[in-house]
PDB file of C-alpha atoms in Angstrom:
ATOM      1  CA  MET I   4       0.000   0.000   0.000  1.00  0.00           C
ATOM      2  CA  ILE I   5       1.373   3.421  -0.960  1.00  0.00           C
ATOM      3  CA  ASP I   6       1.709   5.875   1.932  1.00  0.00           C
ATOM      4  CA  ARG I   7       0.228   9.154   0.706  1.00  0.00           C
ATOM      5  CA  THR I   8       0.196  10.870   4.085  1.00  0.00           C
ATOM      6  CA  GLY I   9       3.693  12.339   3.735  1.00  0.00           C
ATOM      7  CA  THR I  10       5.229  14.794   1.303  1.00  0.00           C
ATOM      8  CA  PRO I  11       4.910  13.869  -2.376  1.00  0.00           C
ATOM      9  CA  LEU I  12       8.085  13.253  -4.368  1.00  0.00           C
ATOM     10  CA  VAL I  13       6.580  15.519  -7.014  1.00  0.00           C
ATOM     11  CA  GLU I  14       3.636  17.851  -7.020  1.00  0.00           C
ATOM     12  CA  MET I  15       2.595  19.668 -10.176  1.00  0.00           C
ATOM     13  CA  ARG I  16       0.126  22.421  -9.300  1.00  0.00           C
ATOM     14  CA  ASP I  17      -2.141  24.208 -11.779  1.00  0.00           C
ATOM     15  CA  ILE I  18       0.195  23.687 -14.718  1.00  0.00           C
ATOM     16  CA  SER I  19      -0.818  25.534 -17.898  1.00  0.00           C
ATOM     17  CA  ILE I  20       0.991  25.730 -21.203  1.00  0.00           C
ATOM     18  CA  SER I  21      -0.136  26.975 -24.614  1.00  0.00           C
ATOM     19  CA  PHE I  22       1.370  27.011 -28.084  1.00  0.00           C
ATOM     20  CA  GLY I  23       0.335  29.742 -30.502  1.00  0.00           C
ATOM     21  CA  GLY I  24      -2.949  30.380 -28.727  1.00  0.00           C
ATOM     22  CA  ILE I  25      -3.835  26.690 -28.353  1.00  0.00           C
ATOM     23  CA  GLN I  26      -4.169  25.625 -24.723  1.00  0.00           C
ATOM     24  CA  ALA I  27      -2.231  22.336 -24.590  1.00  0.00           C
ATOM     25  CA  VAL I  28      -2.451  21.957 -20.791  1.00  0.00           C
ATOM     26  CA  ASP I  29      -5.007  23.842 -18.715  1.00  0.00           C
ATOM     27  CA  LYS I  30      -4.545  24.137 -14.927  1.00  0.00           C
ATOM     28  CA  VAL I  31      -3.579  20.498 -14.337  1.00  0.00           C
ATOM     29  CA  SER I  32      -2.502  19.261 -10.901  1.00  0.00           C
ATOM     30  CA  VAL I  33      -1.054  15.821 -10.238  1.00  0.00           C
ATOM     31  CA  ASP I  34       1.267  14.349  -7.621  1.00  0.00           C
ATOM     32  CA  LEU I  35       3.501  11.312  -7.164  1.00  0.00           C
ATOM     33  CA  PHE I  36       4.655   9.551  -3.986  1.00  0.00           C
ATOM     34  CA  PRO I  37       7.711   7.351  -3.264  1.00  0.00           C
ATOM     35  CA  GLY I  38       7.277   3.784  -4.511  1.00  0.00           C
ATOM     36  CA  GLU I  39       4.274   4.768  -6.631  1.00  0.00           C
ATOM     37  CA  VAL I  40       3.525   4.460 -10.344  1.00  0.00           C
ATOM     38  CA  VAL I  41       1.068   7.013 -11.730  1.00  0.00           C
ATOM     39  CA  GLY I  42      -0.172   6.332 -15.251  1.00  0.00           C
ATOM     40  CA  LEU I  43      -0.930   9.259 -17.555  1.00  0.00           C
ATOM     41  CA  LEU I  44      -3.616   8.390 -20.073  1.00  0.00           C
ATOM     42  CA  GLY I  45      -5.503  10.119 -22.843  1.00  0.00           C
ATOM     43  CA  HIS I  46      -5.908  10.299 -26.601  1.00  0.00           C
ATOM     44  CA  ASN I  47      -3.135  11.787 -28.750  1.00  0.00           C
ATOM     45  CA  GLY I  48      -3.257  15.529 -28.152  1.00  0.00           C
ATOM     46  CA  ALA I  49      -4.776  15.132 -24.669  1.00  0.00           C
ATOM     47  CA  GLY I  50      -1.810  17.003 -23.169  1.00  0.00           C
ATOM     48  CA  LYS I  51      -0.175  14.212 -21.147  1.00  0.00           C
ATOM     49  CA  SER I  52       3.206  14.389 -22.912  1.00  0.00           C
ATOM     50  CA  THR I  53       3.196  18.198 -22.825  1.00  0.00           C
ATOM     51  CA  LEU I  54       2.440  18.168 -19.092  1.00  0.00           C
ATOM     52  CA  ILE I  55       5.243  15.757 -18.319  1.00  0.00           C
ATOM     53  CA  LYS I  56       7.724  17.668 -20.500  1.00  0.00           C
ATOM     54  CA  CYS I  57       7.366  20.547 -18.017  1.00  0.00           C
ATOM     55  CA  LEU I  58       8.793  18.126 -15.451  1.00  0.00           C
ATOM     56  CA  SER I  59      11.556  16.756 -17.706  1.00  0.00           C
ATOM     57  CA  GLY I  60      12.715  20.266 -18.675  1.00  0.00           C
ATOM     58  CA  ALA I  61      11.815  19.997 -22.361  1.00  0.00           C
ATOM     59  CA  TYR I  62       9.116  22.688 -21.991  1.00  0.00           C
ATOM     60  CA  GLN I  63       8.480  25.492 -19.538  1.00  0.00           C
ATOM     61  CA  GLN I  64       4.957  26.032 -18.256  1.00  0.00           C
ATOM     62  CA  ASP I  65       3.262  29.424 -18.710  1.00  0.00           C
ATOM     63  CA  SER I  66       1.830  29.236 -15.192  1.00  0.00           C
ATOM     64  CA  GLY I  67       1.663  26.838 -12.273  1.00  0.00           C
ATOM     65  CA  GLU I  68       4.340  25.412 -10.007  1.00  0.00           C
ATOM     66  CA  VAL I  69       6.338  22.225  -9.591  1.00  0.00           C
ATOM     67  CA  PHE I  70       7.403  21.011  -6.140  1.00  0.00           C
ATOM     68  CA  VAL I  71       9.980  18.278  -5.564  1.00  0.00           C
ATOM     69  CA  ASN I  72      10.094  16.835  -2.035  1.00  0.00           C
ATOM     70  CA  GLY I  73       7.912  19.714  -0.890  1.00  0.00           C
ATOM     71  CA  GLU I  74      10.201  22.454  -2.190  1.00  0.00           C
ATOM     72  CA  LYS I  75       9.489  24.657  -5.181  1.00  0.00           C
ATOM     73  CA  ALA I  76      11.549  23.512  -8.168  1.00  0.00           C
ATOM     74  CA  THR I  77      12.815  25.618 -11.055  1.00  0.00           C
ATOM     75  CA  ILE I  78      13.191  23.401 -14.131  1.00  0.00           C
ATOM     76  CA  ASN I  79      14.254  25.293 -17.234  1.00  0.00           C
ATOM     77  CA  ASN I  80      16.019  22.465 -19.091  1.00  0.00           C
ATOM     78  CA  PRO I  81      16.790  18.723 -18.829  1.00  0.00           C
ATOM     79  CA  ARG I  82      19.963  19.441 -16.824  1.00  0.00           C
ATOM     80  CA  ASP I  83      17.857  21.176 -14.162  1.00  0.00           C
ATOM     81  CA  ALA I  84      15.552  18.148 -14.093  1.00  0.00           C
ATOM     82  CA  ARG I  85      18.519  15.833 -13.518  1.00  0.00           C
ATOM     83  CA  ASP I  86      19.668  18.065 -10.662  1.00  0.00           C
ATOM     84  CA  TYR I  87      16.320  17.236  -9.023  1.00  0.00           C
ATOM     85  CA  ASN I  88      16.961  13.510  -9.669  1.00  0.00           C
ATOM     86  CA  ILE I  89      14.364  13.403 -12.456  1.00  0.00           C
ATOM     87  CA  GLU I  90      15.251  11.160 -15.392  1.00  0.00           C
ATOM     88  CA  THR I  91      13.264  10.487 -18.549  1.00  0.00           C
ATOM     89  CA  ILE I  92      13.278   7.233 -20.485  1.00  0.00           C
ATOM     90  CA  TYR I  93      11.873   7.974 -23.919  1.00  0.00           C
ATOM     91  CA  GLN I  94      10.340   5.359 -26.201  1.00  0.00           C
ATOM     92  CA  THR I  95      13.408   5.620 -28.453  1.00  0.00           C
ATOM     93  CA  LEU I  96      15.618   4.923 -25.364  1.00  0.00           C
ATOM     94  CA  ALA I  97      18.444   7.141 -26.717  1.00  0.00           C
ATOM     95  CA  LEU I  98      20.998   4.315 -26.705  1.00  0.00           C
ATOM     96  CA  ALA I  99      24.117   4.143 -28.889  1.00  0.00           C
ATOM     97  CA  ASP I 100      23.505   0.905 -30.815  1.00  0.00           C
ATOM     98  CA  ASN I 101      27.171   0.134 -31.544  1.00  0.00           C
ATOM     99  CA  LEU I 102      28.256   0.375 -27.883  1.00  0.00           C
ATOM    100  CA  ASP I 103      27.889  -2.185 -25.099  1.00  0.00           C
ATOM    101  CA  ALA I 104      25.809  -1.802 -21.927  1.00  0.00           C
ATOM    102  CA  ALA I 105      28.578  -0.213 -19.819  1.00  0.00           C
ATOM    103  CA  SER I 106      29.516   2.317 -22.517  1.00  0.00           C
ATOM    104  CA  ASN I 107      25.851   3.283 -22.824  1.00  0.00           C
ATOM    105  CA  LEU I 108      25.399   3.529 -19.067  1.00  0.00           C
ATOM    106  CA  PHE I 109      28.273   6.024 -18.802  1.00  0.00           C
ATOM    107  CA  LEU I 110      27.814   7.729 -22.190  1.00  0.00           C
ATOM    108  CA  GLY I 111      29.012  11.324 -21.764  1.00  0.00           C
ATOM    109  CA  ARG I 112      29.869  10.597 -18.116  1.00  0.00           C
ATOM    110  CA  GLU I 113      32.683   8.059 -18.600  1.00  0.00           C
ATOM    111  CA  LEU I 114      34.771   6.921 -15.636  1.00  0.00           C
ATOM    112  CA  THR I 115      38.502   7.497 -16.132  1.00  0.00           C
ATOM    113  CA  THR I 116      41.757   6.118 -14.756  1.00  0.00           C
ATOM    114  CA  ALA I 117      44.426   8.187 -13.002  1.00  0.00           C
ATOM    115  CA  LEU I 118      46.015   8.610 -16.445  1.00  0.00           C
ATOM    116  CA  GLY I 119      42.822  10.105 -17.867  1.00  0.00           C
ATOM    117  CA  THR I 120      41.923   7.142 -20.074  1.00  0.00           C
ATOM    118  CA  VAL I 121      38.462   5.560 -20.070  1.00  0.00           C
ATOM    119  CA  ASP I 122      38.264   2.981 -17.276  1.00  0.00           C
ATOM    120  CA  GLN I 123      36.339   0.260 -19.113  1.00  0.00           C
ATOM    121  CA  ALA I 124      36.872  -2.347 -16.378  1.00  0.00           C
ATOM    122  CA  ARG I 125      35.426  -0.135 -13.634  1.00  0.00           C
ATOM    123  CA  MET I 126      32.534   0.912 -15.855  1.00  0.00           C
ATOM    124  CA  GLU I 127      31.666  -2.730 -16.514  1.00  0.00           C
ATOM    125  CA  ALA I 128      31.984  -3.594 -12.812  1.00  0.00           C
ATOM    126  CA  GLU I 129      29.599  -0.741 -11.902  1.00  0.00           C
ATOM    127  CA  THR I 130      27.205  -1.817 -14.660  1.00  0.00           C
ATOM    128  CA  ARG I 131      27.195  -5.397 -13.357  1.00  0.00           C
ATOM    129  CA  LYS I 132      26.462  -4.074  -9.870  1.00  0.00           C
ATOM    130  CA  VAL I 133      23.441  -1.970 -10.863  1.00  0.00           C
ATOM    131  CA  MET I 134      22.152  -4.661 -13.245  1.00  0.00           C
ATOM    132  CA  GLY I 135      22.425  -7.169 -10.392  1.00  0.00           C
ATOM    133  CA  ARG I 136      19.877  -5.077  -8.492  1.00  0.00           C
ATOM    134  CA  LEU I 137      17.570  -4.470 -11.438  1.00  0.00           C
ATOM    135  CA  ASN I 138      17.771  -7.440 -13.782  1.00  0.00           C
ATOM    136  CA  PRO I 139      19.898 -10.291 -12.349  1.00  0.00           C
ATOM    137  CA  ASN I 140      19.329 -12.381 -15.507  1.00  0.00           C
ATOM    138  CA  PHE I 141      21.124  -9.849 -17.724  1.00  0.00           C
ATOM    139  CA  ARG I 142      24.248 -11.490 -19.165  1.00  0.00           C
ATOM    140  CA  LYS I 143      25.133  -9.713 -22.420  1.00  0.00           C
ATOM    141  CA  PHE I 144      27.584  -7.185 -21.012  1.00  0.00           C
ATOM    142  CA  SER I 145      30.000  -7.255 -23.944  1.00  0.00           C
ATOM    143  CA  ALA I 146      27.414  -7.251 -26.773  1.00  0.00           C
ATOM    144  CA  PRO I 147      26.499  -4.024 -28.581  1.00  0.00           C
ATOM    145  CA  VAL I 148      23.026  -2.938 -27.458  1.00  0.00           C
ATOM    146  CA  SER I 149      21.799  -3.403 -31.038  1.00  0.00           C
ATOM    147  CA  ALA I 150      22.039  -7.161 -30.340  1.00  0.00           C
ATOM    148  CA  LEU I 151      19.832  -6.928 -27.237  1.00  0.00           C
ATOM    149  CA  SER I 152      16.103  -7.593 -27.013  1.00  0.00           C
ATOM    150  CA  GLY I 153      13.673  -4.744 -26.371  1.00  0.00           C
ATOM    151  CA  GLY I 154      13.342  -5.631 -22.691  1.00  0.00           C
ATOM    152  CA  GLN I 155      17.113  -5.836 -22.251  1.00  0.00           C
ATOM    153  CA  ARG I 156      17.505  -2.423 -23.907  1.00  0.00           C
ATOM    154  CA  GLN I 157      14.942  -1.035 -21.454  1.00  0.00           C
ATOM    155  CA  SER I 158      17.066  -2.550 -18.664  1.00  0.00           C
ATOM    156  CA  VAL I 159      20.125  -0.621 -19.872  1.00  0.00           C
ATOM    157  CA  ALA I 160      18.204   2.673 -20.117  1.00  0.00           C
ATOM    158  CA  ILE I 161      16.677   2.186 -16.658  1.00  0.00           C
ATOM    159  CA  ALA I 162      20.029   1.134 -15.145  1.00  0.00           C
ATOM    160  CA  ARG I 163      21.572   4.361 -16.465  1.00  0.00           C
ATOM    161  CA  ALA I 164      18.883   6.447 -14.755  1.00  0.00           C
ATOM    162  CA  VAL I 165      19.121   4.506 -11.484  1.00  0.00           C
ATOM    163  CA  TYR I 166      22.928   4.595 -11.387  1.00  0.00           C
ATOM    164  CA  PHE I 167      22.847   8.390 -11.586  1.00  0.00           C
ATOM    165  CA  ASN I 168      20.469   8.580  -8.600  1.00  0.00           C
ATOM    166  CA  ALA I 169      17.107   9.040 -10.285  1.00  0.00           C
ATOM    167  CA  LYS I 170      14.360   9.302  -7.688  1.00  0.00           C
ATOM    168  CA  ILE I 171      11.653  10.284 -10.162  1.00  0.00           C
ATOM    169  CA  LEU I 172      11.393   8.393 -13.431  1.00  0.00           C
ATOM    170  CA  ILE I 173       9.334   9.388 -16.458  1.00  0.00           C
ATOM    171  CA  MET I 174       8.665   6.417 -18.745  1.00  0.00           C
ATOM    172  CA  ASP I 175       7.144   6.988 -22.179  1.00  0.00           C
ATOM    173  CA  GLU I 176       5.209   3.909 -23.351  1.00  0.00           C
ATOM    174  CA  PRO I 177       7.856   1.466 -22.101  1.00  0.00           C
ATOM    175  CA  THR I 178       6.112  -1.655 -23.455  1.00  0.00           C
ATOM    176  CA  ALA I 179       4.750  -0.235 -26.738  1.00  0.00           C
ATOM    177  CA  ALA I 180       6.861  -2.316 -29.149  1.00  0.00           C
ATOM    178  CA  LEU I 181       7.443  -5.350 -26.934  1.00  0.00           C
ATOM    179  CA  GLY I 182       6.092  -8.899 -26.980  1.00  0.00           C
ATOM    180  CA  PRO I 183       4.578 -10.635 -23.930  1.00  0.00           C
ATOM    181  CA  GLN I 184       7.896 -11.914 -22.479  1.00  0.00           C
ATOM    182  CA  GLU I 185       9.603  -8.547 -22.911  1.00  0.00           C
ATOM    183  CA  THR I 186       6.609  -6.770 -21.416  1.00  0.00           C
ATOM    184  CA  GLU I 187       6.846  -9.074 -18.405  1.00  0.00           C
ATOM    185  CA  MET I 188      10.531  -8.150 -18.018  1.00  0.00           C
ATOM    186  CA  VAL I 189       9.659  -4.440 -17.961  1.00  0.00           C
ATOM    187  CA  ALA I 190       6.871  -5.122 -15.434  1.00  0.00           C
ATOM    188  CA  GLN I 191       9.441  -6.818 -13.184  1.00  0.00           C
ATOM    189  CA  LEU I 192      11.837  -3.874 -13.589  1.00  0.00           C
ATOM    190  CA  ILE I 193       9.083  -1.446 -12.579  1.00  0.00           C
ATOM    191  CA  ALA I 194       8.212  -3.590  -9.544  1.00  0.00           C
ATOM    192  CA  GLU I 195      11.885  -3.534  -8.505  1.00  0.00           C
ATOM    193  CA  LEU I 196      12.077   0.263  -8.893  1.00  0.00           C
ATOM    194  CA  LYS I 197       8.951   0.643  -6.741  1.00  0.00           C
ATOM    195  CA  LYS I 198      10.570  -1.491  -4.024  1.00  0.00           C
ATOM    196  CA  GLN I 199      13.567   0.838  -4.090  1.00  0.00           C
ATOM    197  CA  GLY I 200      11.262   3.805  -3.439  1.00  0.00           C
ATOM    198  CA  LEU I 201      11.397   5.482  -6.855  1.00  0.00           C
ATOM    199  CA  GLY I 202       8.318   7.280  -8.133  1.00  0.00           C
ATOM    200  CA  ILE I 203       7.353   6.699 -11.755  1.00  0.00           C
ATOM    201  CA  PHE I 204       5.157   8.650 -14.165  1.00  0.00           C
ATOM    202  CA  LEU I 205       4.145   6.199 -16.881  1.00  0.00           C
ATOM    203  CA  ILE I 206       2.759   7.655 -20.120  1.00  0.00           C
ATOM    204  CA  ASP I 207       0.741   5.009 -21.936  1.00  0.00           C
ATOM    205  CA  HIS I 208      -2.136   4.382 -24.332  1.00  0.00           C
ATOM    206  CA  ASP I 209      -2.780   0.837 -23.142  1.00  0.00           C
ATOM    207  CA  VAL I 210      -5.411   0.847 -20.390  1.00  0.00           C
ATOM    208  CA  HIS I 211      -4.676  -2.799 -19.553  1.00  0.00           C
ATOM    209  CA  GLN I 212      -0.984  -2.019 -18.963  1.00  0.00           C
ATOM    210  CA  VAL I 213      -1.884   0.936 -16.771  1.00  0.00           C
ATOM    211  CA  LYS I 214      -4.266  -1.255 -14.746  1.00  0.00           C
ATOM    212  CA  ARG I 215      -1.500  -3.797 -14.341  1.00  0.00           C
ATOM    213  CA  LEU I 216       1.539  -1.595 -13.708  1.00  0.00           C
ATOM    214  CA  CYS I 217       0.164   1.535 -12.019  1.00  0.00           C
ATOM    215  CA  ASP I 218      -1.190   2.448  -8.596  1.00  0.00           C
ATOM    216  CA  ARG I 219      -3.174   5.439  -9.855  1.00  0.00           C
ATOM    217  CA  ALA I 220      -4.279   6.636 -13.275  1.00  0.00           C
ATOM    218  CA  ALA I 221      -4.501  10.315 -14.233  1.00  0.00           C
ATOM    219  CA  VAL I 222      -6.700  10.788 -17.298  1.00  0.00           C
ATOM    220  CA  MET I 223      -6.464  13.868 -19.518  1.00  0.00           C
ATOM    221  CA  LYS I 224      -8.641  15.112 -22.368  1.00  0.00           C
ATOM    222  CA  ASN I 225      -8.248  18.297 -24.418  1.00  0.00           C
ATOM    223  CA  GLY I 226      -5.545  19.600 -22.083  1.00  0.00           C
ATOM    224  CA  GLU I 227      -7.625  19.201 -18.938  1.00  0.00           C
ATOM    225  CA  LEU I 228      -7.436  16.674 -16.123  1.00  0.00           C
ATOM    226  CA  VAL I 229     -10.516  14.446 -16.184  1.00  0.00           C
ATOM    227  CA  GLY I 230      -9.579  12.890 -12.863  1.00  0.00           C
ATOM    228  CA  VAL I 231      -7.156  10.716 -10.903  1.00  0.00           C
ATOM    229  CA  VAL I 232      -8.322   7.267  -9.758  1.00  0.00           C
ATOM    230  CA  ASP I 233      -6.880   4.322  -7.823  1.00  0.00           C
ATOM    231  CA  VAL I 234      -6.567   1.588 -10.445  1.00  0.00           C
ATOM    232  CA  ASP I 235      -7.691  -1.109  -7.987  1.00  0.00           C
ATOM    233  CA  ALA I 236     -10.944   0.764  -7.393  1.00  0.00           C
ATOM    234  CA  VAL I 237     -11.953   0.998 -11.069  1.00  0.00           C
ATOM    235  CA  SER I 238     -12.463  -1.275 -14.050  1.00  0.00           C
ATOM    236  CA  THR I 239     -10.785  -1.022 -17.433  1.00  0.00           C
ATOM    237  CA  ASP I 240     -14.135   0.180 -18.793  1.00  0.00           C
ATOM    238  CA  ASP I 241     -14.267   2.936 -16.166  1.00  0.00           C
ATOM    239  CA  ILE I 242     -10.901   4.286 -17.311  1.00  0.00           C
ATOM    240  CA  LEU I 243     -11.872   3.979 -20.985  1.00  0.00           C
ATOM    241  CA  ALA I 244     -15.048   5.931 -20.250  1.00  0.00           C
ATOM    242  CA  MET I 245     -12.977   8.715 -18.694  1.00  0.00           C
ATOM    243  CA  ILE I 246     -10.722   8.854 -21.762  1.00  0.00           C
ATOM    244  CA  ILE I 247     -13.616   8.887 -24.248  1.00  0.00           C
ATOM    245  CA  ALA I 248     -16.286  10.917 -22.413  1.00  0.00           C
ATOM    246  CA  GLY I 249     -13.893  13.257 -20.630  1.00  0.00           C
ATOM    247  CA  LYS I 250     -15.587  12.831 -17.245  1.00  0.00           C
ATOM    248  CA  LYS I 251     -15.566  10.369 -14.372  1.00  0.00           C
ATOM    249  CA  PRO I 252     -18.262   7.665 -14.460  1.00  0.00           C
ATOM    250  CA  GLU I 253     -21.133   8.559 -12.125  1.00  0.00           C
ATOM    251  CA  HIS I 254     -20.217   6.024  -9.442  1.00  0.00           C
ATOM    252  CA  LEU I 255     -16.710   7.574  -9.248  1.00  0.00           C
ATOM    253  CA  ALA I 256     -17.757  11.210  -9.442  1.00  0.00           C
ATOM    254  CA  ALA I 257     -18.238  11.667  -5.700  1.00  0.00           C
TER     255      ALA I 257
END
C-alpha cells in the first residue's frame, strides 16, 4: 500500500501551457509519492506528454508550479531536471547501438583512470552491480546494445537512470513495441524500482498495462485533467469511459 500521508516526491500544481494560442495543458494538478507508479492516459493531443515535458525540462509552463520533495523547483532544461533527480526514459531509449551496456550507461559521463583514459573495467563492474539489483538475468555485457532484445535495452536505459540517482522516473510507453515476455521483463523492472522507493510517471495508451503496472491513473482530455483514480478501485471500462467521455463515471464522481 502506498503511503500518501507524507510529502509527495513531485507535485505539479495548476500547470498551464499553450502554443500559438492553443491551450495544450489547462490548470492540471497531479502528484507522485515514493514507490508509486502514476499512469498518464488520454488520446493523442490530450496534453499528457506536454504536461510531463514541463517536469523533464523539455518545456516550460506558462503558469503553475512544480514542487519536488515539498520544495518549489525551477526546471528550465533537462539538466535542471537531472539536478532534481528526475530522469526520462523515452520510447526511443536514446541508446548508442554500436556500444555495449557499460559504454551506454556512462555515455558522456565516462569513468577514467588516473592517467585520464576511459576505465572500461570499472565501468563494466559498476554496470554489473546496478544490473544485479535491477535485472539479475542480464548477461550480455559485452554485446552491442543493437544485439539486445527490447526488454534488455529497457534494462540498460533504466540502469543508467538509477545509477545516476534518479528518484523520479518518467517512462514513455515502455512496453509499446514489446512482446509478452519482454513486457513481463519491464513489469518486473518497474516492480523492482517501486521497491527501491522510486516514483514513476508512466505515459501510456494501453489501459490494460496501466491497470497492471500503475497504482493510480490520471486521465487527460483536451488539455484538462478528467480525474485521478486508484486503479484497484476501477475497471478497465471505467478508465476507458474517462478517456472517451472526458468525465468520471457517475459512481466515481463523488
